[in-house]
């Protein structure tokens, strides 16, 4: 699914990632843990090139997306991202937040087909047998479909009644659940989570983790940076420990938590698992 | 006071019986048209320049555009509006071989001029929008431009609406110099009435009152708009 090969990232002289290699398979749930400032966010943000890697390769959908010449926007449409601070669009209602990207992509496709049809109609003048033009939907149909899908997703998290309000009226937990289904609306191959519960009040952490668990059960591929060790133990099939820009340990959760080998990891776990 | 009464009668005589009111209506129209169209053009140019100025500047092309915008803003903020009007009317038009009326030139120059100011307001507005909004848009696969247009700029405009209202007030007042290029605004109308009666006190007083009324009306509009925005924030 994603093959990270010797990924490096520095900001000026500051080397944040020093050669990270990781292979994420379809259906994998990889949890990334590590001390604050160790480069976890930077690593995650390099995966969809929100930060441009300064070295190495990221192979996704048969392309090296670390190469600046690829059209990153197309690849990002297959890679969801969920942020610590939700980042719902403040000027859009809840349902519009979910519809935005699907409508954008489908309208783009429609415009492309229209262009192709125009050229077909020209070249058909010189053909013996006419080539059939592409079927074109309408803007209205695209919106209706996207709205239907968005309402279904809202139903899944029990927030249909919030469809037409603005995000500022939602609780933190509701915002994050909307943000998660917003990324689902694009039917992504993989979703990246950067500390999705760190900005939440404690009583709201559970509802977000539940939703993520249900995605895991459906076989969604996920890469998750989190401090929720219980969640990692229960849901991950691989846990990696990053410190000073390197992967120091990578193991299934039983082994990772039960029998850690790296001394720094041991130290870290002793601190967080009191 | 007797004196003032006579002057007032003279003014009324010309204003009503010698068609002075027609000049005033025409002048008022020109003043408002120049200010409103100037503002609209200014907003469009302002958004464009502000967008150029916040684009990341790793590549050469955005840098060149940015330099052009800096020169533009520098020129229009660094010279008096009267000078800009005169330069466009008496220098640019003959060079380009164009024939335009004073009102048309005024609309154009006030548009360019307010564009320079609004670009700075707009840039502040864009920078005031949380960076996470752009990140979320880009992470979904929207282009920089699409995210700007759909997400960031609408929020920026909402943030700067009151400031734009003040810019509109400034424009209304500044248009009082357009007679330099032969555009018939309020000043020209009242000057006409004054010249015909050899009496300027009352006409100019009335002119001042008209400006005050316009400005107060716009201020009221801004207040109402701010209040409704705040309400929608609460409802949100
Ligand atoms: N845009 C940036 N510019 C400069 N330094 C950065 C930037 N983003 C992150 N860093 C630095 O990279 C290091 C790792 O940051 P980050 O990936 O956010 O750590 P973590 O998510 O593990 O807490 C930190 O030292 C941080 O200061
Ligand atoms: Mg982080």
Short mmCIF file of C-alpha atoms and ligand atoms in Angstrom, two decimals:
data_model
loop_
_atom_site.label_atom_id
_atom_site.label_comp_id
_atom_site.label_asym_id
_atom_site.label_seq_id
_atom_site.Cartn_x
_atom_site.Cartn_y
_atom_site.Cartn_z
CA UNK A 1 0.00 0.00 0.00
CA UNK A 2 2.64 2.51 1.12
CA UNK A 3 6.34 1.75 0.93
CA UNK A 4 8.54 4.25 2.69
CA UNK A 5 12.16 3.90 1.72
CA UNK A 6 14.87 5.71 3.65
CA UNK A 7 12.76 8.81 4.22
CA UNK A 8 14.63 11.91 5.34
CA UNK A 9 13.40 15.35 6.28
CA UNK A 10 15.31 18.32 7.55
CA UNK A 11 14.22 21.86 8.27
CA UNK A 12 17.33 23.86 7.43
CA UNK A 13 20.09 22.26 9.48
CA UNK A 14 17.68 20.51 11.80
CA UNK A 15 17.48 16.83 10.79
CA UNK A 16 14.09 15.66 11.97
CA UNK A 17 13.80 12.35 10.08
CA UNK A 18 17.02 10.38 9.58
CA UNK A 19 16.21 7.53 7.26
CA UNK A 20 12.89 5.90 7.99
CA UNK A 21 11.79 2.77 6.14
CA UNK A 22 8.39 1.23 6.63
CA UNK A 23 6.06 -0.89 4.61
CA UNK A 24 2.33 -0.53 5.20
CA UNK A 25 0.21 -3.33 3.75
CA UNK A 26 -3.47 -3.26 2.91
CA UNK A 27 -5.50 -3.64 6.10
CA UNK A 28 -2.55 -2.80 8.34
CA UNK A 29 -3.10 -0.75 11.43
CA UNK A 30 0.21 0.83 12.28
CA UNK A 31 0.44 2.80 15.50
CA UNK A 32 3.33 5.24 15.86
CA UNK A 33 4.48 6.24 19.32
CA UNK A 34 7.42 8.23 20.59
CA UNK A 35 8.38 11.17 22.80
CA UNK A 36 7.19 14.66 21.97
CA UNK A 37 9.35 16.32 19.30
CA UNK A 38 10.70 12.99 18.04
CA UNK A 39 9.32 13.56 14.53
CA UNK A 40 6.05 11.57 14.57
CA UNK A 41 3.94 14.35 13.06
CA UNK A 42 6.64 15.18 10.55
CA UNK A 43 6.77 11.53 9.50
CA UNK A 44 2.99 11.34 9.07
CA UNK A 45 2.89 14.64 7.20
CA UNK A 46 5.62 13.43 4.85
CA UNK A 47 3.47 10.42 3.92
CA UNK A 48 1.04 12.67 2.03
CA UNK A 49 3.68 15.30 1.31
CA UNK A 50 2.13 17.99 3.50
CA UNK A 51 5.82 18.33 4.28
CA UNK A 52 8.05 17.73 1.28
CA UNK A 53 10.54 14.97 2.08
CA UNK A 54 14.16 16.01 1.57
CA UNK A 55 15.33 12.48 0.83
CA UNK A 56 14.10 8.95 0.17
CA UNK A 57 11.03 7.59 -1.55
CA UNK A 58 7.37 7.07 -0.76
CA UNK A 59 5.79 4.55 -3.11
CA UNK A 60 2.00 4.83 -3.21
CA UNK A 61 -0.25 3.63 -6.03
CA UNK A 62 2.80 2.73 -8.13
CA UNK A 63 4.26 6.20 -7.98
CA UNK A 64 7.01 7.81 -5.93
CA UNK A 65 5.00 10.64 -4.45
CA UNK A 66 8.10 12.12 -2.80
CA UNK A 67 9.08 13.16 -6.31
CA UNK A 68 7.92 16.78 -6.67
CA UNK A 69 6.97 16.25 -10.32
CA UNK A 70 4.03 13.93 -9.55
CA UNK A 71 0.59 15.50 -9.20
CA UNK A 72 0.28 15.13 -5.46
CA UNK A 73 -3.36 16.30 -5.37
CA UNK A 74 -4.52 13.18 -7.20
CA UNK A 75 -2.72 10.89 -4.75
CA UNK A 76 -3.96 12.77 -1.72
CA UNK A 77 -7.51 12.03 -2.84
CA UNK A 78 -6.78 8.40 -1.96
CA UNK A 79 -5.16 9.16 1.37
CA UNK A 80 -7.31 10.59 4.16
CA UNK A 81 -5.88 12.64 6.99
CA UNK A 82 -7.33 13.37 10.42
CA UNK A 83 -5.82 16.18 12.48
CA UNK A 84 -5.40 16.79 16.18
CA UNK A 85 -7.45 19.99 15.92
CA UNK A 86 -10.09 18.54 13.57
CA UNK A 87 -9.76 21.36 11.00
CA UNK A 88 -13.39 21.23 9.91
CA UNK A 89 -14.16 24.02 7.45
CA UNK A 90 -15.70 26.82 9.52
CA UNK A 91 -17.56 28.39 6.61
CA UNK A 92 -19.31 25.14 5.63
CA UNK A 93 -22.07 23.24 7.37
CA UNK A 94 -21.37 19.76 8.67
CA UNK A 95 -22.83 18.05 5.61
CA UNK A 96 -21.05 20.46 3.25
CA UNK A 97 -17.77 19.63 4.98
CA UNK A 98 -18.28 15.99 4.04
CA UNK A 99 -19.52 16.71 0.51
CA UNK A 100 -16.84 19.19 -0.49
CA UNK A 101 -14.03 16.95 -1.70
CA UNK A 102 -16.22 14.34 -3.48
CA UNK A 103 -18.11 17.10 -5.31
CA UNK A 104 -14.85 18.80 -6.22
CA UNK A 105 -13.34 15.63 -7.67
CA UNK A 106 -16.47 14.55 -9.57
CA UNK A 107 -16.97 17.99 -11.08
CA UNK A 108 -13.39 17.96 -12.22
CA UNK A 109 -13.95 14.59 -13.87
CA UNK A 110 -17.10 15.90 -15.51
CA UNK A 111 -15.27 18.89 -16.98
CA UNK A 112 -12.57 16.55 -18.27
CA UNK A 113 -15.14 14.29 -19.96
CA UNK A 114 -16.81 17.29 -21.53
CA UNK A 115 -13.49 18.36 -22.99
CA UNK A 116 -12.88 14.85 -24.30
CA UNK A 117 -16.35 14.71 -25.82
CA UNK A 118 -15.69 17.95 -27.62
CA UNK A 119 -12.58 16.53 -29.24
CA UNK A 120 -14.41 13.28 -29.99
CA UNK A 121 -17.11 15.24 -31.80
CA UNK A 122 -14.39 16.82 -33.92
CA UNK A 123 -12.51 13.61 -34.68
CA UNK A 124 -15.78 11.79 -35.35
CA UNK A 125 -16.15 13.95 -38.44
CA UNK A 126 -13.23 12.04 -39.94
CA UNK A 127 -14.14 8.56 -38.70
CA UNK A 128 -16.18 5.99 -40.55
CA UNK A 129 -17.69 4.66 -37.36
CA UNK A 130 -18.52 7.23 -34.73
CA UNK A 131 -16.99 6.80 -31.29
CA UNK A 132 -19.62 7.12 -28.60
CA UNK A 133 -19.20 10.13 -26.28
CA UNK A 134 -18.83 9.77 -22.52
CA UNK A 135 -21.93 9.91 -20.36
CA UNK A 136 -22.11 13.29 -18.63
CA UNK A 137 -23.91 13.75 -15.34
CA UNK A 138 -25.10 17.14 -14.12
CA UNK A 139 -23.76 19.35 -11.33
CA UNK A 140 -27.04 18.88 -9.55
CA UNK A 141 -26.84 15.08 -9.66
CA UNK A 142 -23.27 15.16 -8.39
CA UNK A 143 -24.37 17.25 -5.41
CA UNK A 144 -27.40 15.07 -4.72
CA UNK A 145 -25.29 11.92 -4.76
CA UNK A 146 -22.65 13.46 -2.52
CA UNK A 147 -25.31 14.66 -0.11
CA UNK A 148 -26.87 11.22 0.03
CA UNK A 149 -23.52 9.66 0.79
CA UNK A 150 -22.72 12.33 3.38
CA UNK A 151 -26.05 11.77 5.16
CA UNK A 152 -25.33 8.05 5.25
CA UNK A 153 -21.95 8.73 6.84
CA UNK A 154 -23.55 11.08 9.37
CA UNK A 155 -26.08 8.35 10.15
CA UNK A 156 -23.23 6.04 10.93
CA UNK A 157 -22.03 8.38 13.69
CA UNK A 158 -25.55 9.32 14.77
CA UNK A 159 -25.28 12.98 13.79
CA UNK A 160 -27.85 13.29 10.98
CA UNK A 161 -29.63 15.99 12.97
CA UNK A 162 -26.44 18.09 12.88
CA UNK A 163 -26.17 18.01 9.08
CA UNK A 164 -27.07 21.65 8.54
CA UNK A 165 -25.39 23.34 11.48
CA UNK A 166 -21.94 24.89 11.42
CA UNK A 167 -19.03 23.06 13.08
CA UNK A 168 -18.63 25.66 15.85
CA UNK A 169 -21.76 24.30 17.59
CA UNK A 170 -20.38 20.76 17.86
CA UNK A 171 -18.50 19.27 20.80
CA UNK A 172 -14.89 18.24 20.28
CA UNK A 173 -15.79 14.58 20.03
CA UNK A 174 -18.50 15.30 17.48
CA UNK A 175 -16.11 17.45 15.45
CA UNK A 176 -13.49 14.73 15.32
CA UNK A 177 -16.03 12.08 14.33
CA UNK A 178 -17.27 14.35 11.54
CA UNK A 179 -13.65 14.90 10.47
CA UNK A 180 -13.15 11.13 10.30
CA UNK A 181 -16.22 10.48 8.17
CA UNK A 182 -15.26 13.48 6.03
CA UNK A 183 -12.09 11.62 5.10
CA UNK A 184 -14.13 8.42 4.55
CA UNK A 185 -16.26 10.21 1.96
CA UNK A 186 -13.42 9.95 -0.54
CA UNK A 187 -13.18 6.16 -0.08
CA UNK A 188 -9.48 6.44 0.69
CA UNK A 189 -7.03 3.54 0.51
CA UNK A 190 -5.50 4.61 3.80
CA UNK A 191 -6.19 7.16 6.53
CA UNK A 192 -3.48 8.97 8.50
CA UNK A 193 -4.31 10.08 12.06
CA UNK A 194 -2.17 12.62 13.91
CA UNK A 195 -3.03 12.42 17.63
CA UNK A 196 -6.78 12.38 16.93
CA UNK A 197 -7.76 12.38 20.61
CA UNK A 198 -5.10 14.67 22.10
CA UNK A 199 -7.21 17.84 21.90
CA UNK A 200 -10.33 16.21 23.37
CA UNK A 201 -11.79 16.39 26.83
CA UNK A 202 -11.30 12.97 28.48
CA UNK A 203 -14.98 12.05 28.34
CA UNK A 204 -14.96 12.38 24.55
CA UNK A 205 -11.93 10.25 23.79
CA UNK A 206 -13.95 7.03 23.94
CA UNK A 207 -16.43 7.91 21.18
CA UNK A 208 -13.61 8.76 18.75
CA UNK A 209 -11.62 5.63 19.54
CA UNK A 210 -14.80 3.53 19.11
CA UNK A 211 -15.29 4.93 15.62
CA UNK A 212 -11.66 4.23 14.74
CA UNK A 213 -12.04 0.69 16.06
CA UNK A 214 -15.04 0.11 13.85
CA UNK A 215 -13.04 1.29 10.84
CA UNK A 216 -10.29 -1.15 11.81
CA UNK A 217 -12.80 -3.99 11.94
CA UNK A 218 -13.93 -3.12 8.41
CA UNK A 219 -10.36 -3.54 7.22
CA UNK A 220 -9.46 0.11 6.66
CA UNK A 221 -5.70 0.67 6.42
CA UNK A 222 -4.59 3.20 9.02
CA UNK A 223 -1.43 4.86 10.28
CA UNK A 224 -2.06 6.37 13.69
CA UNK A 225 0.11 8.60 15.85
CA UNK A 226 -1.30 8.41 19.37
CA UNK A 227 -0.55 8.31 23.07
CA UNK A 228 -3.47 5.95 23.74
CA UNK A 229 -1.49 2.84 24.67
CA UNK A 230 -4.60 0.80 25.49
CA UNK A 231 -5.96 1.48 22.03
CA UNK A 232 -2.62 0.58 20.45
CA UNK A 233 -2.52 -2.75 22.29
CA UNK A 234 -6.04 -3.63 21.32
CA UNK A 235 -6.29 -2.43 17.71
CA UNK A 236 -2.83 -2.20 16.16
CA UNK A 237 -1.25 -5.07 14.31
CA UNK A 238 2.09 -3.26 14.36
CA UNK A 239 3.51 -0.63 16.66
CA UNK A 240 6.57 1.43 15.86
CA UNK A 241 8.64 3.56 18.19
CA UNK A 242 10.24 6.68 16.75
CA UNK A 243 12.90 8.66 18.54
CA UNK A 244 15.24 11.31 17.16
CA UNK A 245 13.95 10.71 13.67
CA UNK A 246 14.57 6.96 13.54
CA UNK A 247 12.47 3.84 14.02
CA UNK A 248 14.02 2.20 17.06
CA UNK A 249 11.56 -0.66 17.39
CA UNK A 250 8.86 -2.22 15.24
CA UNK A 251 6.82 -5.17 16.50
CA UNK A 252 3.33 -6.59 16.95
CA UNK A 253 1.68 -5.04 20.04
CA UNK A 254 2.03 -8.11 22.31
CA UNK A 255 5.76 -8.20 21.77
CA UNK A 256 6.14 -4.39 21.64
CA UNK A 257 4.54 -3.84 25.03
CA UNK A 258 5.26 -7.25 26.61
CA UNK A 259 8.88 -7.63 25.66
CA UNK A 260 10.40 -4.36 24.42
CA UNK A 261 14.05 -4.64 23.38
CA UNK A 262 15.28 -1.13 22.77
CA UNK A 263 16.43 0.51 26.04
CA UNK A 264 14.97 3.88 25.04
CA UNK A 265 11.61 2.24 24.40
CA UNK A 266 11.77 0.51 27.77
CA UNK A 267 12.43 3.84 29.40
CA UNK A 268 9.60 5.51 27.45
CA UNK A 269 7.10 2.77 28.28
CA UNK A 270 8.06 2.89 31.95
CA UNK A 271 7.18 6.58 31.91
CA UNK A 272 3.86 6.37 30.06
CA UNK A 273 2.54 3.07 31.42
CA UNK A 274 2.42 3.95 35.12
CA UNK B 1 -29.58 85.80 10.88
CA UNK B 2 -31.48 87.95 8.47
CA UNK B 3 -28.46 87.69 6.23
CA UNK B 4 -28.49 83.91 6.39
CA UNK B 5 -32.21 83.86 5.57
CA UNK B 6 -31.54 85.77 2.39
CA UNK B 7 -28.71 83.47 1.41
CA UNK B 8 -30.91 80.48 2.06
CA UNK B 9 -33.64 81.91 -0.17
CA UNK B 10 -31.10 82.47 -2.93
CA UNK B 11 -29.95 78.87 -2.63
CA UNK B 12 -33.50 77.54 -2.73
CA UNK B 13 -34.24 79.68 -5.76
CA UNK B 14 -31.41 78.18 -7.77
CA UNK B 15 -31.73 74.69 -6.30
CA UNK B 16 -35.39 74.31 -7.15
CA UNK B 17 -36.37 76.86 -9.76
CA UNK B 18 -33.23 76.94 -11.85
CA UNK B 19 -32.74 73.14 -11.94
CA UNK B 20 -29.89 73.13 -9.43
CA UNK B 21 -31.31 69.95 -7.96
CA UNK B 22 -30.72 68.17 -11.25
CA UNK B 23 -27.02 68.96 -11.01
CA UNK B 24 -26.98 67.78 -7.41
CA UNK B 25 -28.72 64.51 -8.27
CA UNK B 26 -26.29 63.95 -11.11
CA UNK B 27 -23.35 64.80 -8.88
CA UNK B 28 -24.59 62.49 -6.14
CA UNK B 29 -25.02 59.74 -8.70
CA UNK B 30 -21.48 60.15 -10.00
CA UNK B 31 -20.03 60.26 -6.49
CA UNK B 32 -21.81 57.05 -5.51
CA UNK B 33 -21.11 55.29 -8.81
CA UNK B 34 -17.39 56.09 -8.63
CA UNK B 35 -17.17 54.96 -5.00
CA UNK B 36 -19.22 51.78 -5.44
CA UNK B 37 -17.58 50.61 -8.68
CA UNK B 38 -14.20 51.67 -7.31
CA UNK B 39 -14.83 49.48 -4.27
CA UNK B 40 -15.93 46.50 -6.38
CA UNK B 41 -12.89 46.73 -8.65
CA UNK B 42 -10.73 47.31 -5.57
CA UNK B 43 -12.04 44.18 -3.87
CA UNK B 44 -11.36 42.03 -6.94
CA UNK B 45 -7.84 43.42 -7.40
CA UNK B 46 -7.26 43.27 -3.64
CA UNK B 47 -8.16 39.57 -3.45
CA UNK B 48 -5.94 38.80 -6.43
CA UNK B 49 -2.91 40.63 -5.03
CA UNK B 50 -3.41 39.28 -1.52
CA UNK B 51 -3.60 35.73 -2.90
CA UNK B 52 -0.36 36.26 -4.84
CA UNK B 53 1.32 37.61 -1.72
CA UNK B 54 0.47 34.60 0.43
CA UNK B 55 1.45 31.93 -2.14
CA UNK B 56 4.56 30.04 -0.98
CA UNK B 57 7.56 31.46 -2.79
CA UNK B 58 9.90 28.60 -3.61
CA UNK B 59 9.47 28.98 -7.35
CA UNK B 60 10.48 31.80 -9.67
CA UNK B 61 7.06 32.61 -11.13
CA UNK B 62 5.33 33.42 -7.81
CA UNK B 63 8.33 35.54 -6.88
CA UNK B 64 8.08 37.62 -10.04
CA UNK B 65 4.33 38.08 -9.55
CA UNK B 66 4.98 39.05 -5.96
CA UNK B 67 7.54 41.66 -7.00
CA UNK B 68 5.08 43.15 -9.52
CA UNK B 69 2.42 43.35 -6.80
CA UNK B 70 4.83 45.06 -4.42
CA UNK B 71 5.60 47.74 -6.98
CA UNK B 72 1.90 48.20 -7.68
CA UNK B 73 0.96 48.56 -4.02
CA UNK B 74 3.95 50.81 -3.43
CA UNK B 75 2.95 53.16 -6.25
CA UNK B 76 -0.70 53.49 -5.32
CA UNK B 77 -0.08 53.86 -1.62
CA UNK B 78 2.90 56.15 -2.12
CA UNK B 79 1.33 58.86 -4.28
CA UNK B 80 -1.69 61.12 -3.67
CA UNK B 81 -4.89 60.08 -5.40
CA UNK B 82 -5.08 63.45 -7.18
CA UNK B 83 -1.69 62.81 -8.77
CA UNK B 84 -2.84 59.36 -9.88
CA UNK B 85 -5.98 60.82 -11.45
CA UNK B 86 -4.01 63.51 -13.28
CA UNK B 87 -1.38 61.06 -14.50
CA UNK B 88 -3.98 58.68 -15.89
CA UNK B 89 -6.13 61.38 -17.43
CA UNK B 90 -3.48 63.67 -18.90
CA UNK B 91 -0.57 61.25 -19.43
CA UNK B 92 -1.78 57.68 -19.89
CA UNK B 93 -4.87 58.38 -21.99
CA UNK B 94 -3.06 60.44 -24.67
CA UNK B 95 -0.21 57.93 -24.78
CA UNK B 96 -2.64 55.04 -25.25
CA UNK B 97 -4.76 57.13 -27.62
CA UNK B 98 -7.93 56.49 -25.63
CA UNK B 99 -10.90 58.79 -25.13
CA UNK B 100 -12.57 58.29 -21.79
CA UNK B 101 -14.77 60.53 -19.67
CA UNK B 102 -13.64 61.87 -16.32
CA UNK B 103 -16.09 59.58 -14.56
CA UNK B 104 -14.72 56.49 -16.33
CA UNK B 105 -11.14 57.44 -15.50
CA UNK B 106 -12.14 58.11 -11.90
CA UNK B 107 -13.80 54.71 -11.53
CA UNK B 108 -10.71 53.07 -12.97
CA UNK B 109 -8.19 54.97 -10.85
CA UNK B 110 -10.20 54.66 -7.65
CA UNK B 111 -10.52 50.93 -8.35
CA UNK B 112 -6.76 50.54 -8.79
CA UNK B 113 -6.07 52.73 -5.78
CA UNK B 114 -8.43 51.00 -3.39
CA UNK B 115 -7.18 47.66 -4.75
CA UNK B 116 -3.78 48.50 -3.29
CA UNK B 117 -5.24 49.30 0.12
CA UNK B 118 -7.71 46.43 0.12
CA UNK B 119 -4.94 43.97 -0.80
CA UNK B 120 -3.25 44.78 2.51
CA UNK B 121 -6.54 44.45 4.43
CA UNK B 122 -7.24 41.21 2.58
CA UNK B 123 -3.79 39.84 3.28
CA UNK B 124 -4.35 40.42 6.98
CA UNK B 125 -7.72 38.71 6.62
CA UNK B 126 -6.19 35.67 4.92
CA UNK B 127 -3.42 35.41 7.52
CA UNK B 128 -6.05 35.58 10.27
CA UNK B 129 -7.66 32.36 9.01
CA UNK B 130 -6.36 29.34 10.91
CA UNK B 131 -3.66 27.52 8.94
CA UNK B 132 -5.42 24.22 9.62
CA UNK B 133 -8.13 25.23 7.14
CA UNK B 134 -5.66 25.30 4.24
CA UNK B 135 -4.03 22.09 5.49
CA UNK B 136 -7.32 20.22 5.62
CA UNK B 137 -8.21 21.33 2.09
CA UNK B 138 -4.84 20.38 0.65
CA UNK B 139 -4.80 17.05 2.52
CA UNK B 140 -8.05 16.12 0.76
CA UNK B 141 -6.47 16.72 -2.62
CA UNK B 142 -7.85 20.18 -3.38
CA UNK B 143 -5.39 22.46 -5.16
CA UNK B 144 -4.00 25.56 -3.45
CA UNK B 145 -6.23 27.77 -5.60
CA UNK B 146 -9.38 25.73 -4.95
CA UNK B 147 -8.79 25.72 -1.19
CA UNK B 148 -8.13 29.45 -1.27
CA UNK B 149 -11.35 30.16 -3.19
CA UNK B 150 -13.68 27.77 -1.39
CA UNK B 151 -12.38 27.87 2.15
CA UNK B 152 -9.85 30.55 3.06
CA UNK B 153 -11.03 33.63 1.17
CA UNK B 154 -14.71 33.37 2.24
CA UNK B 155 -13.57 33.24 5.88
CA UNK B 156 -11.10 36.07 5.32
CA UNK B 157 -13.80 38.27 3.78
CA UNK B 158 -16.10 37.62 6.71
CA UNK B 159 -13.32 38.70 9.07
CA UNK B 160 -12.61 41.95 7.22
CA UNK B 161 -16.17 43.05 6.31
CA UNK B 162 -16.21 45.87 8.90
CA UNK B 163 -12.83 47.13 7.69
CA UNK B 164 -14.08 47.04 4.10
CA UNK B 165 -17.00 49.20 5.21
CA UNK B 166 -14.57 51.79 6.50
CA UNK B 167 -12.69 51.62 3.21
CA UNK B 168 -15.98 52.39 1.45
CA UNK B 169 -16.47 55.46 3.66
CA UNK B 170 -12.95 56.62 2.87
CA UNK B 171 -13.66 56.16 -0.85
CA UNK B 172 -16.87 58.22 -0.71
CA UNK B 173 -14.96 61.08 0.88
CA UNK B 174 -11.93 60.83 -1.39
CA UNK B 175 -14.04 61.00 -4.55
CA UNK B 176 -14.47 64.72 -3.82
CA UNK B 177 -11.34 65.35 -5.90
CA UNK B 178 -12.58 63.87 -9.17
CA UNK B 179 -13.42 67.31 -10.57
CA UNK B 180 -9.67 67.57 -11.23
CA UNK B 181 -10.30 65.37 -14.27
CA UNK B 182 -13.65 66.89 -15.15
CA UNK B 183 -16.00 64.42 -13.48
CA UNK B 184 -19.16 66.15 -12.24
CA UNK B 185 -19.53 65.05 -8.63
CA UNK B 186 -21.25 66.70 -5.64
CA UNK B 187 -18.58 69.37 -5.42
CA UNK B 188 -19.11 70.40 -9.05
CA UNK B 189 -22.88 70.57 -8.52
CA UNK B 190 -22.73 72.81 -5.46
CA UNK B 191 -19.97 74.88 -6.97
CA UNK B 192 -22.31 75.50 -9.90
CA UNK B 193 -25.08 76.68 -7.57
CA UNK B 194 -22.65 78.87 -5.68
CA UNK B 195 -21.26 80.49 -8.82
CA UNK B 196 -24.71 81.33 -10.11
CA UNK B 197 -25.73 83.08 -6.92
CA UNK B 198 -22.30 84.51 -6.03
CA UNK B 199 -22.98 82.93 -2.68
CA UNK B 200 -21.10 79.83 -1.49
CA UNK B 201 -21.92 79.58 2.20
CA UNK B 202 -25.20 77.70 2.00
CA UNK B 203 -24.30 75.42 -0.95
CA UNK B 204 -21.11 74.18 0.71
CA UNK B 205 -22.92 73.75 4.01
CA UNK B 206 -25.57 71.61 2.33
CA UNK B 207 -22.83 69.64 0.57
CA UNK B 208 -21.15 68.87 3.90
CA UNK B 209 -24.48 67.72 5.32
CA UNK B 210 -25.05 65.39 2.37
CA UNK B 211 -21.61 63.79 2.89
CA UNK B 212 -22.31 63.38 6.59
CA UNK B 213 -25.67 61.73 5.88
CA UNK B 214 -24.11 59.30 3.39
CA UNK B 215 -21.32 58.38 5.78
CA UNK B 216 -23.73 57.92 8.67
CA UNK B 217 -25.93 55.68 6.52
CA UNK B 218 -22.94 53.49 5.60
CA UNK B 219 -21.81 53.35 9.24
CA UNK B 220 -25.27 52.21 10.24
CA UNK B 221 -25.14 49.55 7.52
CA UNK B 222 -21.79 48.31 8.87
CA UNK B 223 -23.16 48.14 12.42
CA UNK B 224 -26.19 46.14 11.31
CA UNK B 225 -23.98 43.81 9.29
CA UNK B 226 -21.61 43.27 12.22
CA UNK B 227 -24.51 42.51 14.49
CA UNK B 228 -26.02 39.95 12.12
CA UNK B 229 -22.59 38.34 11.65
CA UNK B 230 -22.16 38.05 15.39
CA UNK B 231 -25.63 36.55 15.67
CA UNK B 232 -24.86 33.93 13.03
CA UNK B 233 -21.66 33.13 14.90
CA UNK B 234 -23.65 32.40 18.01
CA UNK B 235 -26.23 30.36 16.14
CA UNK B 236 -23.49 28.40 14.38
N1 LIG C 1 7.76 23.48 9.90
C1 LIG C 1 8.81 23.24 10.73
N2 LIG C 1 9.89 24.03 10.69
C2 LIG C 1 10.94 23.82 11.50
N3 LIG C 1 11.01 22.82 12.40
C3 LIG C 1 9.96 21.99 12.50
C4 LIG C 1 8.80 22.16 11.68
N4 LIG C 1 7.92 21.19 11.99
C5 LIG C 1 8.50 20.45 12.96
N5 LIG C 1 9.73 20.92 13.27
C6 LIG C 1 10.64 20.35 14.27
O1 LIG C 1 10.74 18.98 14.04
C7 LIG C 1 10.82 18.28 15.24
C8 LIG C 1 9.78 17.18 15.26
O2 LIG C 1 8.51 17.74 15.29
P1 LIG C 1 7.20 16.84 15.22
O3 LIG C 1 7.27 15.99 14.04
O4 LIG C 1 6.04 17.76 15.33
O5 LIG C 1 7.32 15.98 16.55
P2 LIG C 1 6.21 15.10 17.27
O6 LIG C 1 4.99 15.10 16.44
O7 LIG C 1 6.82 13.76 17.41
O8 LIG C 1 5.98 15.74 18.60
C9 LIG C 1 10.64 19.28 16.37
O9 LIG C 1 11.90 19.55 16.90
C10 LIG C 1 10.09 20.49 15.68
O10 LIG C 1 10.56 21.65 16.30
MG1 LIG C 2 3.00 15.82 16.82
#
